[in-house]
């Protein structure tokens, strides 16, 4: 009897939440649907992370190649148009 009175005073008793409406327990279909949704979210998150890593890696490798192509095009342009060369002087 004393333990029940202490629980009621502390608010730890099970009788305290009788006033609140209880949510019905999820059924089998809802639990399965939640599981499928969580799995799809996980797959999407992993795929997005892997995709971002691939994009950053390709960008890291592509930048030096792009710069070399740009420099090659610039040298060819100066070779065919020597007047555009800043080192070219008309004396």
PDB file of N, CA and C in Angstrom:
ATOM      1  N   UNK A   1       0.809  -1.178   0.000  1.00  0.00           N
ATOM      2  CA  UNK A   1       0.000   0.000   0.000  1.00  0.00           C
ATOM      3  C   UNK A   1       0.860   1.252   0.000  1.00  0.00           C
ATOM      4  N   UNK A   2       1.924   1.244   0.752  1.00  0.00           N
ATOM      5  CA  UNK A   2       2.792   2.411   0.837  1.00  0.00           C
ATOM      6  C   UNK A   2       3.498   2.661  -0.503  1.00  0.00           C
ATOM      7  N   UNK A   3       3.848   1.592  -1.198  1.00  0.00           N
ATOM      8  CA  UNK A   3       4.525   1.738  -2.497  1.00  0.00           C
ATOM      9  C   UNK A   3       3.603   2.363  -3.527  1.00  0.00           C
ATOM     10  N   UNK A   4       2.341   1.996  -3.512  1.00  0.00           N
ATOM     11  CA  UNK A   4       1.379   2.559  -4.463  1.00  0.00           C
ATOM     12  C   UNK A   4       1.174   4.043  -4.209  1.00  0.00           C
ATOM     13  N   UNK A   5       1.146   4.432  -2.943  1.00  0.00           N
ATOM     14  CA  UNK A   5       0.975   5.846  -2.609  1.00  0.00           C
ATOM     15  C   UNK A   5       2.192   6.653  -3.044  1.00  0.00           C
ATOM     16  N   UNK A   6       3.401   6.074  -2.903  1.00  0.00           N
ATOM     17  CA  UNK A   6       4.620   6.758  -3.326  1.00  0.00           C
ATOM     18  C   UNK A   6       4.636   6.931  -4.843  1.00  0.00           C
ATOM     19  N   UNK A   7       4.197   5.928  -5.575  1.00  0.00           N
ATOM     20  CA  UNK A   7       4.158   6.025  -7.033  1.00  0.00           C
ATOM     21  C   UNK A   7       3.193   7.117  -7.476  1.00  0.00           C
ATOM     22  N   UNK A   8       2.060   7.200  -6.799  1.00  0.00           N
ATOM     23  CA  UNK A   8       1.089   8.229  -7.157  1.00  0.00           C
ATOM     24  C   UNK A   8       1.625   9.617  -6.856  1.00  0.00           C
ATOM     25  N   UNK A   9       2.374   9.756  -5.776  1.00  0.00           N
ATOM     26  CA  UNK A   9       2.952  11.051  -5.423  1.00  0.00           C
ATOM     27  C   UNK A   9       4.058  11.440  -6.407  1.00  0.00           C
ATOM     28  N   UNK A  10       4.884  10.482  -6.799  1.00  0.00           N
ATOM     29  CA  UNK A  10       6.003  10.746  -7.702  1.00  0.00           C
ATOM     30  C   UNK A  10       5.550  10.923  -9.137  1.00  0.00           C
ATOM     31  N   UNK A  11       4.398  10.443  -9.463  1.00  0.00           N
ATOM     32  CA  UNK A  11       3.923  10.527 -10.840  1.00  0.00           C
ATOM     33  C   UNK A  11       4.403   9.373 -11.695  1.00  0.00           C
ATOM     34  N   UNK A  12       4.951   8.340 -11.076  1.00  0.00           N
ATOM     35  CA  UNK A  12       5.457   7.194 -11.835  1.00  0.00           C
ATOM     36  C   UNK A  12       4.403   6.107 -12.001  1.00  0.00           C
ATOM     37  N   UNK A  13       3.242   6.277 -11.444  1.00  0.00           N
ATOM     38  CA  UNK A  13       2.228   5.240 -11.491  1.00  0.00           C
ATOM     39  C   UNK A  13       1.641   5.105 -12.885  1.00  0.00           C
ATOM     40  N   UNK A  14       1.106   3.945 -13.160  1.00  0.00           N
ATOM     41  CA  UNK A  14       0.518   3.691 -14.468  1.00  0.00           C
ATOM     42  C   UNK A  14      -0.862   4.313 -14.602  1.00  0.00           C
ATOM     43  N   UNK A  15      -1.454   4.698 -13.503  1.00  0.00           N
ATOM     44  CA  UNK A  15      -2.804   5.245 -13.521  1.00  0.00           C
ATOM     45  C   UNK A  15      -2.837   6.706 -13.970  1.00  0.00           C
ATOM     46  N   UNK A  16      -1.677   7.341 -14.062  1.00  0.00           N
ATOM     47  CA  UNK A  16      -1.624   8.767 -14.390  1.00  0.00           C
ATOM     48  C   UNK A  16      -2.071   9.058 -15.812  1.00  0.00           C
ATOM     49  N   UNK A  17      -1.823   8.151 -16.753  1.00  0.00           N
ATOM     50  CA  UNK A  17      -2.107   8.439 -18.155  1.00  0.00           C
ATOM     51  C   UNK A  17      -3.463   7.895 -18.607  1.00  0.00           C
ATOM     52  N   UNK A  18      -4.376   7.655 -17.689  1.00  0.00           N
ATOM     53  CA  UNK A  18      -5.711   7.193 -18.064  1.00  0.00           C
ATOM     54  C   UNK A  18      -6.507   8.281 -18.778  1.00  0.00           C
ATOM     55  N   UNK A  19      -6.182   9.534 -18.507  1.00  0.00           N
ATOM     56  CA  UNK A  19      -6.911  10.653 -19.110  1.00  0.00           C
ATOM     57  C   UNK A  19      -6.563  10.816 -20.586  1.00  0.00           C
ATOM     58  N   UNK A  20      -5.352  10.456 -20.976  1.00  0.00           N
ATOM     59  CA  UNK A  20      -4.883  10.657 -22.350  1.00  0.00           C
ATOM     60  C   UNK A  20      -5.400   9.539 -23.256  1.00  0.00           C
ATOM     61  N   UNK A  21      -5.869   9.925 -24.440  1.00  0.00           N
ATOM     62  CA  UNK A  21      -6.289   8.858 -25.376  1.00  0.00           C
ATOM     63  C   UNK A  21      -5.067   8.140 -25.931  1.00  0.00           C
ATOM     64  N   UNK A  22      -5.114   6.852 -25.958  1.00  0.00           N
ATOM     65  CA  UNK A  22      -3.978   6.067 -26.456  1.00  0.00           C
ATOM     66  C   UNK A  22      -4.111   5.901 -27.960  1.00  0.00           C
ATOM     67  N   UNK A  23      -2.958   5.974 -28.637  1.00  0.00           N
ATOM     68  CA  UNK A  23      -2.942   5.778 -30.084  1.00  0.00           C
ATOM     69  C   UNK A  23      -3.071   4.288 -30.373  1.00  0.00           C
ATOM     70  N   UNK A  24      -3.836   3.940 -31.377  1.00  0.00           N
ATOM     71  CA  UNK A  24      -3.953   2.515 -31.700  1.00  0.00           C
ATOM     72  C   UNK A  24      -2.620   1.985 -32.236  1.00  0.00           C
ATOM     73  N   UNK A  25      -2.352   0.754 -31.935  1.00  0.00           N
ATOM     74  CA  UNK A  25      -1.103   0.141 -32.388  1.00  0.00           C
ATOM     75  C   UNK A  25      -1.145  -0.037 -33.899  1.00  0.00           C
ATOM     76  N   UNK A  26       0.000   0.178 -34.523  1.00  0.00           N
ATOM     77  CA  UNK A  26       0.082   0.039 -35.985  1.00  0.00           C
ATOM     78  C   UNK A  26      -0.140  -1.415 -36.378  1.00  0.00           C
ATOM     79  N   UNK A  27      -0.786  -1.574 -37.507  1.00  0.00           N
ATOM     80  CA  UNK A  27      -1.039  -2.914 -38.016  1.00  0.00           C
ATOM     81  C   UNK A  27       0.146  -3.443 -38.795  1.00  0.00           C
ATOM     82  N   UNK A  28       0.007  -4.616 -39.316  1.00  0.00           N
ATOM     83  CA  UNK A  28       1.073  -5.284 -40.057  1.00  0.00           C
ATOM     84  C   UNK A  28       1.427  -4.519 -41.328  1.00  0.00           C
ATOM     85  N   UNK A  29       0.402  -4.051 -42.040  1.00  0.00           N
ATOM     86  CA  UNK A  29       0.651  -3.333 -43.299  1.00  0.00           C
ATOM     87  C   UNK A  29       1.364  -2.014 -43.057  1.00  0.00           C
ATOM     88  N   UNK A  30       0.997  -1.305 -41.999  1.00  0.00           N
ATOM     89  CA  UNK A  30       1.643  -0.032 -41.698  1.00  0.00           C
ATOM     90  C   UNK A  30       3.098  -0.236 -41.293  1.00  0.00           C
ATOM     91  N   UNK A  31       3.367  -1.259 -40.517  1.00  0.00           N
ATOM     92  CA  UNK A  31       4.739  -1.549 -40.118  1.00  0.00           C
ATOM     93  C   UNK A  31       5.580  -1.936 -41.330  1.00  0.00           C
ATOM     94  N   UNK A  32       5.009  -2.739 -42.209  1.00  0.00           N
ATOM     95  CA  UNK A  32       5.730  -3.139 -43.426  1.00  0.00           C
ATOM     96  C   UNK A  32       5.975  -1.925 -44.314  1.00  0.00           C
ATOM     97  N   UNK A  33       4.975  -1.062 -44.434  1.00  0.00           N
ATOM     98  CA  UNK A  33       5.136   0.153 -45.231  1.00  0.00           C
ATOM     99  C   UNK A  33       6.212   1.061 -44.672  1.00  0.00           C
ATOM    100  N   UNK A  34       6.262   1.209 -43.352  1.00  0.00           N
ATOM    101  CA  UNK A  34       7.309   2.010 -42.714  1.00  0.00           C
ATOM    102  C   UNK A  34       8.689   1.411 -42.969  1.00  0.00           C
ATOM    103  N   UNK A  35       8.770   0.098 -42.934  1.00  0.00           N
ATOM    104  CA  UNK A  35      10.048  -0.578 -43.184  1.00  0.00           C
ATOM    105  C   UNK A  35      10.503  -0.350 -44.623  1.00  0.00           C
ATOM    106  N   UNK A  36       9.586  -0.465 -45.559  1.00  0.00           N
ATOM    107  CA  UNK A  36       9.920  -0.244 -46.972  1.00  0.00           C
ATOM    108  C   UNK A  36      10.334   1.207 -47.193  1.00  0.00           C
ATOM    109  N   UNK A  37       9.629   2.141 -46.570  1.00  0.00           N
ATOM    110  CA  UNK A  37       9.959   3.552 -46.699  1.00  0.00           C
ATOM    111  C   UNK A  37      11.343   3.853 -46.126  1.00  0.00           C
ATOM    112  N   UNK A  38      11.648   3.288 -44.964  1.00  0.00           N
ATOM    113  CA  UNK A  38      12.966   3.493 -44.356  1.00  0.00           C
ATOM    114  C   UNK A  38      14.065   2.896 -45.229  1.00  0.00           C
ATOM    115  N   UNK A  39      13.801   1.745 -45.826  1.00  0.00           N
ATOM    116  CA  UNK A  39      14.782   1.114 -46.704  1.00  0.00           C
ATOM    117  C   UNK A  39      15.026   1.965 -47.947  1.00  0.00           C
ATOM    118  N   UNK A  40      13.961   2.505 -48.526  1.00  0.00           N
ATOM    119  CA  UNK A  40      14.105   3.369 -49.702  1.00  0.00           C
ATOM    120  C   UNK A  40      14.870   4.638 -49.365  1.00  0.00           C
ATOM    121  N   UNK A  41      14.587   5.217 -48.210  1.00  0.00           N
ATOM    122  CA  UNK A  41      15.326   6.413 -47.782  1.00  0.00           C
ATOM    123  C   UNK A  41      16.803   6.106 -47.604  1.00  0.00           C
ATOM    124  N   UNK A  42      17.110   4.947 -47.019  1.00  0.00           N
ATOM    125  CA  UNK A  42      18.504   4.552 -46.828  1.00  0.00           C
ATOM    126  C   UNK A  42      19.205   4.362 -48.162  1.00  0.00           C
ATOM    127  N   UNK A  43      18.555   3.676 -49.082  1.00  0.00           N
ATOM    128  CA  UNK A  43      19.150   3.444 -50.402  1.00  0.00           C
ATOM    129  C   UNK A  43      19.381   4.774 -51.119  1.00  0.00           C
ATOM    130  N   UNK A  44      18.415   5.693 -51.035  1.00  0.00           N
ATOM    131  CA  UNK A  44      18.574   7.003 -51.668  1.00  0.00           C
ATOM    132  C   UNK A  44      19.733   7.773 -51.037  1.00  0.00           C
ATOM    133  N   UNK A  45      19.833   7.754 -49.705  1.00  0.00           N
ATOM    134  CA  UNK A  45      20.914   8.475 -49.027  1.00  0.00           C
ATOM    135  C   UNK A  45      22.283   7.913 -49.416  1.00  0.00           C
ATOM    136  N   UNK A  46      22.393   6.588 -49.460  1.00  0.00           N
ATOM    137  CA  UNK A  46      23.665   5.973 -49.844  1.00  0.00           C
ATOM    138  C   UNK A  46      23.993   6.294 -51.297  1.00  0.00           C
ATOM    139  N   UNK A  47      22.997   6.202 -52.173  1.00  0.00           N
ATOM    140  CA  UNK A  47      23.222   6.514 -53.585  1.00  0.00           C
ATOM    141  C   UNK A  47      23.627   7.966 -53.796  1.00  0.00           C
ATOM    142  N   UNK A  48      22.984   8.883 -53.075  1.00  0.00           N
ATOM    143  CA  UNK A  48      23.343  10.296 -53.193  1.00  0.00           C
ATOM    144  C   UNK A  48      24.762  10.547 -52.699  1.00  0.00           C
ATOM    145  N   UNK A  49      25.141   9.910 -51.608  1.00  0.00           N
ATOM    146  CA  UNK A  49      26.494  10.082 -51.076  1.00  0.00           C
ATOM    147  C   UNK A  49      27.543   9.518 -52.036  1.00  0.00           C
ATOM    148  N   UNK A  50      27.286   8.346 -52.571  1.00  0.00           N
ATOM    149  CA  UNK A  50      28.227   7.745 -53.527  1.00  0.00           C
ATOM    150  C   UNK A  50      28.311   8.609 -54.788  1.00  0.00           C
ATOM    151  N   UNK A  51      27.173   9.108 -55.257  1.00  0.00           N
ATOM    152  CA  UNK A  51      27.166   9.970 -56.434  1.00  0.00           C
ATOM    153  C   UNK A  51      27.972  11.246 -56.214  1.00  0.00           C
ATOM    154  N   UNK A  52      27.809  11.858 -55.053  1.00  0.00           N
ATOM    155  CA  UNK A  52      28.575  13.073 -54.754  1.00  0.00           C
ATOM    156  C   UNK A  52      30.067  12.777 -54.704  1.00  0.00           C
ATOM    157  N   UNK A  53      30.442  11.642 -54.114  1.00  0.00           N
ATOM    158  CA  UNK A  53      31.863  11.271 -54.061  1.00  0.00           C
ATOM    159  C   UNK A  53      32.424  11.062 -55.465  1.00  0.00           C
ATOM    160  N   UNK A  54      31.653  10.429 -56.319  1.00  0.00           N
ATOM    161  CA  UNK A  54      32.113  10.205 -57.694  1.00  0.00           C
ATOM    162  C   UNK A  54      32.260  11.531 -58.422  1.00  0.00           C
ATOM    163  N   UNK A  55      31.303  12.430 -58.258  1.00  0.00           N
ATOM    164  CA  UNK A  55      31.364  13.731 -58.928  1.00  0.00           C
ATOM    165  C   UNK A  55      32.579  14.527 -58.456  1.00  0.00           C
ATOM    166  N   UNK A  56      32.845  14.527 -57.147  1.00  0.00           N
ATOM    167  CA  UNK A  56      33.999  15.258 -56.637  1.00  0.00           C
ATOM    168  C   UNK A  56      35.316  14.645 -57.116  1.00  0.00           C
ATOM    169  N   UNK A  57      35.363  13.325 -57.191  1.00  0.00           N
ATOM    170  CA  UNK A  57      36.578  12.665 -57.669  1.00  0.00           C
ATOM    171  C   UNK A  57      36.819  12.965 -59.142  1.00  0.00           C
ATOM    172  N   UNK A  58      35.777  12.898 -59.947  1.00  0.00           N
ATOM    173  CA  UNK A  58      35.917  13.205 -61.374  1.00  0.00           C
ATOM    174  C   UNK A  58      36.328  14.667 -61.561  1.00  0.00           C
ATOM    175  N   UNK A  59      35.717  15.558 -60.773  1.00  0.00           N
ATOM    176  CA  UNK A  59      36.092  16.969 -60.845  1.00  0.00           C
ATOM    177  C   UNK A  59      37.551  17.179 -60.460  1.00  0.00           C
ATOM    178  N   UNK A  60      38.007  16.463 -59.451  1.00  0.00           N
ATOM    179  CA  UNK A  60      39.401  16.583 -59.017  1.00  0.00           C
ATOM    180  C   UNK A  60      40.353  16.106 -60.104  1.00  0.00           C
ATOM    181  N   UNK A  61      39.991  15.041 -60.814  1.00  0.00           N
ATOM    182  CA  UNK A  61      40.851  14.511 -61.884  1.00  0.00           C
ATOM    183  C   UNK A  61      40.700  15.316 -63.167  1.00  0.00           C
ATOM    184  N   UNK A  62      39.524  15.902 -63.405  1.00  0.00           N
ATOM    185  CA  UNK A  62      39.257  16.590 -64.666  1.00  0.00           C
ATOM    186  C   UNK A  62      39.924  17.952 -64.734  1.00  0.00           C
ATOM    187  N   UNK A  63      40.091  18.645 -63.627  1.00  0.00           N
ATOM    188  CA  UNK A  63      40.604  20.012 -63.646  1.00  0.00           C
ATOM    189  C   UNK A  63      41.978  20.123 -64.311  1.00  0.00           C
ATOM    190  N   UNK A  64      42.973  19.292 -63.983  1.00  0.00           N
ATOM    191  CA  UNK A  64      44.272  19.412 -64.669  1.00  0.00           C
ATOM    192  C   UNK A  64      44.167  19.143 -66.180  1.00  0.00           C
ATOM    193  N   UNK A  65      43.316  18.215 -66.560  1.00  0.00           N
ATOM    194  CA  UNK A  65      43.138  17.922 -67.988  1.00  0.00           C
ATOM    195  C   UNK A  65      42.531  19.129 -68.695  1.00  0.00           C
ATOM    196  N   UNK A  66      41.551  19.755 -68.069  1.00  0.00           N
ATOM    197  CA  UNK A  66      40.905  20.938 -68.642  1.00  0.00           C
ATOM    198  C   UNK A  66      41.917  22.068 -68.804  1.00  0.00           C
ATOM    199  N   UNK A  67      42.766  22.263 -67.811  1.00  0.00           N
ATOM    200  CA  UNK A  67      43.767  23.337 -67.895  1.00  0.00           C
ATOM    201  C   UNK A  67      44.778  23.064 -69.014  1.00  0.00           C
ATOM    202  N   UNK A  68      45.182  21.840 -69.168  1.00  0.00           N
ATOM    203  CA  UNK A  68      46.116  21.505 -70.252  1.00  0.00           C
ATOM    204  C   UNK A  68      45.481  21.727 -71.614  1.00  0.00           C
ATOM    205  N   UNK A  69      44.224  21.353 -71.772  1.00  0.00           N
ATOM    206  CA  UNK A  69      43.525  21.590 -73.040  1.00  0.00           C
ATOM    207  C   UNK A  69      43.402  23.080 -73.317  1.00  0.00           C
ATOM    208  N   UNK A  70      43.096  23.851 -72.287  1.00  0.00           N
ATOM    209  CA  UNK A  70      42.976  25.298 -72.456  1.00  0.00           C
ATOM    210  C   UNK A  70      44.313  25.895 -72.890  1.00  0.00           C
ATOM    211  N   UNK A  71      45.403  25.487 -72.240  1.00  0.00           N
ATOM    212  CA  UNK A  71      46.723  26.003 -72.605  1.00  0.00           C
ATOM    213  C   UNK A  71      47.112  25.576 -74.020  1.00  0.00           C
ATOM    214  N   UNK A  72      46.775  24.360 -74.405  1.00  0.00           N
ATOM    215  CA  UNK A  72      47.078  23.874 -75.751  1.00  0.00           C
ATOM    216  C   UNK A  72      46.316  24.706 -76.791  1.00  0.00           C
ATOM    217  N   UNK A  73      45.035  24.952 -76.541  1.00  0.00           N
ATOM    218  CA  UNK A  73      44.238  25.771 -77.471  1.00  0.00           C
ATOM    219  C   UNK A  73      44.794  27.188 -77.563  1.00  0.00           C
ATOM    220  N   UNK A  74      45.216  27.725 -76.445  1.00  0.00           N
ATOM    221  CA  UNK A  74      45.775  29.086 -76.432  1.00  0.00           C
ATOM    222  C   UNK A  74      47.075  29.139 -77.243  1.00  0.00           C
ATOM    223  N   UNK A  75      47.938  28.143 -77.093  1.00  0.00           N
ATOM    224  CA  UNK A  75      49.188  28.121 -77.868  1.00  0.00           C
ATOM    225  C   UNK A  75      48.913  27.989 -79.363  1.00  0.00           C
ATOM    226  N   UNK A  76      47.926  27.159 -79.721  1.00  0.00           N
ATOM    227  CA  UNK A  76      47.576  27.002 -81.137  1.00  0.00           C
ATOM    228  C   UNK A  76      47.030  28.316 -81.685  1.00  0.00           C
ATOM    229  N   UNK A  77      46.207  29.001 -80.902  1.00  0.00           N
ATOM    230  CA  UNK A  77      45.659  30.280 -81.334  1.00  0.00           C
ATOM    231  C   UNK A  77      46.780  31.294 -81.569  1.00  0.00           C
ATOM    232  N   UNK A  78      47.765  31.325 -80.692  1.00  0.00           N
ATOM    233  CA  UNK A  78      48.885  32.255 -80.859  1.00  0.00           C
ATOM    234  C   UNK A  78      49.768  31.859 -82.038  1.00  0.00           C
ATOM    235  N   UNK A  79      49.859  30.569 -82.313  1.00  0.00           N
ATOM    236  CA  UNK A  79      50.681  30.114 -83.431  1.00  0.00           C
ATOM    237  C   UNK A  79      50.064  30.553 -84.758  1.00  0.00           C
ATOM    238  N   UNK A  80      48.733  30.461 -84.873  1.00  0.00           N
ATOM    239  CA  UNK A  80      48.070  30.859 -86.111  1.00  0.00           C
ATOM    240  C   UNK A  80      47.796  32.357 -86.189  1.00  0.00           C
ATOM    241  N   UNK A  81      47.806  33.050 -85.059  1.00  0.00           N
ATOM    242  CA  UNK A  81      47.605  34.499 -85.018  1.00  0.00           C
ATOM    243  C   UNK A  81      48.721  35.131 -84.197  1.00  0.00           C
ATOM    244  N   UNK A  82      49.898  35.287 -84.755  1.00  0.00           N
ATOM    245  CA  UNK A  82      51.028  35.799 -83.973  1.00  0.00           C
ATOM    246  C   UNK A  82      50.795  37.245 -83.499  1.00  0.00           C
ATOM    247  N   UNK A  83      49.904  37.978 -84.120  1.00  0.00           N
ATOM    248  CA  UNK A  83      49.665  39.346 -83.680  1.00  0.00           C
ATOM    249  C   UNK A  83      48.994  39.374 -82.315  1.00  0.00           C
ATOM    250  N   UNK A  84      48.343  38.307 -81.897  1.00  0.00           N
ATOM    251  CA  UNK A  84      47.692  38.253 -80.586  1.00  0.00           C
ATOM    252  C   UNK A  84      48.675  37.924 -79.463  1.00  0.00           C
ATOM    253  N   UNK A  85      49.889  37.526 -79.815  1.00  0.00           N
ATOM    254  CA  UNK A  85      50.884  37.150 -78.825  1.00  0.00           C
ATOM    255  C   UNK A  85      51.412  38.414 -78.139  1.00  0.00           C
ATOM    256  N   UNK A  86      51.321  38.492 -76.802  1.00  0.00           N
ATOM    257  CA  UNK A  86      51.819  39.671 -76.113  1.00  0.00           C
ATOM    258  C   UNK A  86      53.342  39.826 -76.226  1.00  0.00           C
ATOM    259  N   UNK A  87      54.042  38.736 -76.443  1.00  0.00           N
ATOM    260  CA  UNK A  87      55.495  38.802 -76.578  1.00  0.00           C
ATOM    261  C   UNK A  87      55.881  39.235 -77.995  1.00  0.00           C
ATOM    262  N   UNK A  88      54.956  39.256 -78.917  1.00  0.00           N
ATOM    263  CA  UNK A  88      55.240  39.645 -80.312  1.00  0.00           C
ATOM    264  C   UNK A  88      55.371  41.169 -80.361  1.00  0.00           C
ATOM    265  N   UNK A  89      56.434  41.632 -80.980  1.00  0.00           N
ATOM    266  CA  UNK A  89      56.615  43.083 -81.078  1.00  0.00           C
ATOM    267  C   UNK A  89      56.821  43.453 -82.538  1.00  0.00           C
ATOM    268  N   UNK A  90      56.313  44.581 -82.889  1.00  0.00           N
ATOM    269  CA  UNK A  90      56.468  45.086 -84.245  1.00  0.00           C
ATOM    270  C   UNK A  90      57.535  46.175 -84.247  1.00  0.00           C
ATOM    271  N   UNK A  91      58.713  45.816 -84.594  1.00  0.00           N
ATOM    272  CA  UNK A  91      59.799  46.800 -84.651  1.00  0.00           C
ATOM    273  C   UNK A  91      60.120  47.172 -86.071  1.00  0.00           C
TER     274      UNK A  91
END
